[in-house]
Tab-separated table of C-alpha atoms in Angstrom:
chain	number	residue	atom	x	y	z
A	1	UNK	CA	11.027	-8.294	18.082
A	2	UNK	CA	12.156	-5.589	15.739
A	3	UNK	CA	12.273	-6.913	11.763
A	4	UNK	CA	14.992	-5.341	9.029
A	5	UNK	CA	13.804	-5.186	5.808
A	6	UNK	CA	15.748	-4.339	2.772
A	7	UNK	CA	14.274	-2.227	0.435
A	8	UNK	CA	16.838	-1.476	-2.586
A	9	UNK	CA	14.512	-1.246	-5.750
A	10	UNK	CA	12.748	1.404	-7.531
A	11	UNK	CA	9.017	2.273	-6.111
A	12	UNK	CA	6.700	0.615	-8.599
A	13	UNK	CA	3.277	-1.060	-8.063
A	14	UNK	CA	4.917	-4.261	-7.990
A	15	UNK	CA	8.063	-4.169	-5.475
A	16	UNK	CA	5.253	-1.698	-3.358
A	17	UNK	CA	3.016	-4.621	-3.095
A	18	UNK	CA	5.723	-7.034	-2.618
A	19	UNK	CA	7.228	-4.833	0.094
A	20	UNK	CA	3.658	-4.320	1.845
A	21	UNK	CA	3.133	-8.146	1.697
A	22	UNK	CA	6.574	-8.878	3.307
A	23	UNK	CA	5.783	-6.420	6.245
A	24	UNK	CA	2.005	-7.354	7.277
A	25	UNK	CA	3.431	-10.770	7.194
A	26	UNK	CA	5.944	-9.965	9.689
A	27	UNK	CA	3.298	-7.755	11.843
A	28	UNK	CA	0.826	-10.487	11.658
A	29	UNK	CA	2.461	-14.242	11.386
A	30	UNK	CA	6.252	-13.153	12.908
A	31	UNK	CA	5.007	-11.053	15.890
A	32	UNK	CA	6.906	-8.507	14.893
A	33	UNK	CA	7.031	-5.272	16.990
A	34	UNK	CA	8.889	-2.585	15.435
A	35	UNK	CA	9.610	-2.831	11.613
A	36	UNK	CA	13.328	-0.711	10.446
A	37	UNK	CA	13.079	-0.173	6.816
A	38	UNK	CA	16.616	-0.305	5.387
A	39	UNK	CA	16.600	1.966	1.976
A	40	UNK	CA	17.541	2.531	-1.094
A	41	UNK	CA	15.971	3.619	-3.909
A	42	UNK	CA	16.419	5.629	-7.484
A	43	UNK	CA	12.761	6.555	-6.659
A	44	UNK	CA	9.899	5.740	-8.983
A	45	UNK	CA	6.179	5.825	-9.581
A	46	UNK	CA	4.022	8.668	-7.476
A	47	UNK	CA	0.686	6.241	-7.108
A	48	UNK	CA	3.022	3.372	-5.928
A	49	UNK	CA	5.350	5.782	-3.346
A	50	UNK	CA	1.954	7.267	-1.736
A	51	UNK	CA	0.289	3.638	-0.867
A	52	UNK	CA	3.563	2.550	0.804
A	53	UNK	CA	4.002	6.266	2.711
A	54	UNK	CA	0.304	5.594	3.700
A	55	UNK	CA	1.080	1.988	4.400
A	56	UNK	CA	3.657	2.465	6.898
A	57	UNK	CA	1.544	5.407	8.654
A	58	UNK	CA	-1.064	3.057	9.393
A	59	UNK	CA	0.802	-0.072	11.092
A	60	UNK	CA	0.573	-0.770	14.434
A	61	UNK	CA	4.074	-1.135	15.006
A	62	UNK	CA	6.466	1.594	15.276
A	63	UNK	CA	8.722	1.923	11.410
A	64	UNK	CA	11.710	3.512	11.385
A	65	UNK	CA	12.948	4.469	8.128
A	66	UNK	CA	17.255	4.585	7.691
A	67	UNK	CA	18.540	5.966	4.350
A	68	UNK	CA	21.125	3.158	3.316
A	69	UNK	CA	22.650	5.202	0.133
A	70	UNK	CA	20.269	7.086	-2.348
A	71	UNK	CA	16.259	8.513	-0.976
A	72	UNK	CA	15.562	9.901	-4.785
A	73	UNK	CA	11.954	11.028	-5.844
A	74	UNK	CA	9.111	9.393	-4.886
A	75	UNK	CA	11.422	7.730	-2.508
A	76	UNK	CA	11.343	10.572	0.068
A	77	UNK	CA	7.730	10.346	0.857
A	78	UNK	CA	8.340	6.913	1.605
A	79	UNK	CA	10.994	7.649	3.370
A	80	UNK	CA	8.991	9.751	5.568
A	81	UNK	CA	6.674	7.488	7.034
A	82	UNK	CA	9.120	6.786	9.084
A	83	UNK	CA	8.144	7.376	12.885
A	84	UNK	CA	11.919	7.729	13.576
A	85	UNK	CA	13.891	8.543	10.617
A	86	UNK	CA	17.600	8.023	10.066
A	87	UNK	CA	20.425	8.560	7.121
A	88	UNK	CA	24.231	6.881	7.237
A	89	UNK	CA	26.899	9.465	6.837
A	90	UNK	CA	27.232	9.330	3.414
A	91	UNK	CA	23.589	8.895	2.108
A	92	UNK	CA	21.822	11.335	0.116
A	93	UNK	CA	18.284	12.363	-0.622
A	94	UNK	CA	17.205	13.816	-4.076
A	95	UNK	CA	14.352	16.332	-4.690
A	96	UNK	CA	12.770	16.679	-8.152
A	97	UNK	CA	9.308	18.189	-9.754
A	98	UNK	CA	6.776	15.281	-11.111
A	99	UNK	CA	7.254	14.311	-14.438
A	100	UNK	CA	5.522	11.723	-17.092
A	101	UNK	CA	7.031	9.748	-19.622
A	102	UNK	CA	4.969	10.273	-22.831
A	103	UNK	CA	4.589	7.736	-25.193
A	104	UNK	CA	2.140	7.724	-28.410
A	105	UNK	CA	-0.177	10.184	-26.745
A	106	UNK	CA	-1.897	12.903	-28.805
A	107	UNK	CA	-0.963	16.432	-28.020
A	108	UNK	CA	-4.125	18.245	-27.765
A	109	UNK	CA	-5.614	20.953	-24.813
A	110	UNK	CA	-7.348	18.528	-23.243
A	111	UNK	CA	-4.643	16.181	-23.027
A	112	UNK	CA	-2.125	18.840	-22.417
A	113	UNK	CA	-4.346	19.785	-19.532
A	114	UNK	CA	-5.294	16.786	-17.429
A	115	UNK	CA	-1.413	15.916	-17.953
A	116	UNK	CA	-0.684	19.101	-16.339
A	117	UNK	CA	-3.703	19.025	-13.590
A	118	UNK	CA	-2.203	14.972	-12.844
A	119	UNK	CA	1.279	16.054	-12.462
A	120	UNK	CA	0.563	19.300	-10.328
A	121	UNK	CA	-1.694	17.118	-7.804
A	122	UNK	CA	1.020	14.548	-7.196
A	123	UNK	CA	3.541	17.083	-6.515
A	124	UNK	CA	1.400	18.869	-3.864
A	125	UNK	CA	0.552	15.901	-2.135
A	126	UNK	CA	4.572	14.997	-2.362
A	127	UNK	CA	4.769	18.712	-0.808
A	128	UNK	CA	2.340	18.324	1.304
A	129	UNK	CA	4.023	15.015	3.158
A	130	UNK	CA	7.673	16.647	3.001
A	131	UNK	CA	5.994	20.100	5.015
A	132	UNK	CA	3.901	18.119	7.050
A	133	UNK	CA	6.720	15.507	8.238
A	134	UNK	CA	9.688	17.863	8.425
A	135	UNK	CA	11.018	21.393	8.839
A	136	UNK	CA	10.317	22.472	5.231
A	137	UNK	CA	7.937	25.480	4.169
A	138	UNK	CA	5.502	24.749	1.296
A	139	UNK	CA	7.823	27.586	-0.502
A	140	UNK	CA	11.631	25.350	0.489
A	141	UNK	CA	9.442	22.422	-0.510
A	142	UNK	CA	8.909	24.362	-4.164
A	143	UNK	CA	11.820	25.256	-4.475
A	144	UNK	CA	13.458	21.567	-4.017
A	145	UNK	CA	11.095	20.643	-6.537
A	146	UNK	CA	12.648	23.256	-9.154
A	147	UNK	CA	16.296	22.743	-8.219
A	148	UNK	CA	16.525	19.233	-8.925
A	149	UNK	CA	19.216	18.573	-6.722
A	150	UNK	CA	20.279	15.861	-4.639
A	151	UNK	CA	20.926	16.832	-0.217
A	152	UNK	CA	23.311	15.401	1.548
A	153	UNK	CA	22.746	13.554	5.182
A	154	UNK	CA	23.826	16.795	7.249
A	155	UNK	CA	20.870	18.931	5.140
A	156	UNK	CA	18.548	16.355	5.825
A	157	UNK	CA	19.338	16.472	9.486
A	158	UNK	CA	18.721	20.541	9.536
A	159	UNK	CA	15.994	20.560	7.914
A	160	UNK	CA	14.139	17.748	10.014
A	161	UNK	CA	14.271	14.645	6.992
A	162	UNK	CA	15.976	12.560	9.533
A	163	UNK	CA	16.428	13.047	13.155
A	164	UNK	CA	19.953	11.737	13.507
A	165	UNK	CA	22.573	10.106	11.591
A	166	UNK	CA	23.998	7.135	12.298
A	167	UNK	CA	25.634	4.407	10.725
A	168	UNK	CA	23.701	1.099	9.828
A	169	UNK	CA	24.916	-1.306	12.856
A	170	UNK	CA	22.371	-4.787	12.833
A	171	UNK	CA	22.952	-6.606	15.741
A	172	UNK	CA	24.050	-10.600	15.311
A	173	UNK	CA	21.619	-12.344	15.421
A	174	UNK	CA	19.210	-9.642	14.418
A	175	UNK	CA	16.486	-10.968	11.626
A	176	UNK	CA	16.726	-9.256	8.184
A	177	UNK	CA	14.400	-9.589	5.185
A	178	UNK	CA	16.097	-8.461	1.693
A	179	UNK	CA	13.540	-8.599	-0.577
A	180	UNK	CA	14.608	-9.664	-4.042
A	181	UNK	CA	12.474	-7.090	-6.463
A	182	UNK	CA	12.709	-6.144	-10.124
């Protein structure tokens, strides 16, 4: 039986656990046998975003991933876990370098440095899922990053984000799981 799950949150440790603890319930108490992944989300926190892209790689139930309104950030790698991967008409997806929020933190090299080193990791291994699951070069994938801009559905479609899009259409009857996250 194939599962929809709401996710409309931002990615943080907590609605990634929560999320991860709805679905293996549903893979191992529900029976379920395909899991679509209804999303949303202003993005969030890098750690939090690579646990649930690695999450949904490793179930042993096909995921299919729809873009429900706004893929931002951290959202996209998420997003791509998806072993089929769809956007509604008017979704969009937005690309943007890694960032940290500083507060109280002394400015020295060394700081300065491992900062840097941190935020240059996450963003290749952001690259590194958006070239490995789609038709982006490392060099597009860079230059997303610097643009800051948000894609619409068709540019996801051409450049292999999604493979079709298609209106959200759940079936009556069909069992859906909103999760309730702040």
């Amino acid at each position: 039986m194939e599962f929809y799950v709401v996710f409309s949150a931002p990615v943080t440790i907590s609605t990634a656990q929560n999320l991860m603890a709805a679905c293996s319930q549903l893979v191992t108490q529900k029976g379920a046998t395909s899991l679509r992944l209804l999303i949303s989300t202003p993005g969030g926190e890098v750690p939090a975003g690579m646990t649930l892209y690695n999450f949904f790689k490793a179930l042993p139930i096909p995921v299919i991933t729809h873009n429900i309104g706004n893929v931002d950030s951290i959202g996209n790698a998420m997003f791509l876990a998806g072993k089929q991967r769809l956007a509604c008409p008017h979704s969009t997806f937005m690309f943007h370098g890694v960032g940290r929020n500083a507060e109280k933190i002394m400015l020295e090299e060394k700081n300065l440095k491992e900062t840097l080193a941190a935020i240059l990791a996450d963003q290749k291994r952001i690259g590194d899922i958006i070239v490995s699951e789609t038709n982006i070069t490392a060099e597009n994938a860079g230059k997303l990053f610097a643009e800051a801009s948000t894609k619409d559905a068709d540019f996801a479609l051409a450049n292999g984000i999604v493979h079709s899009i298609e209106q959200l259409q759940i079936p009556l009857g069909a069992p859906i799981i909103s999760l309730v996250l702040t």
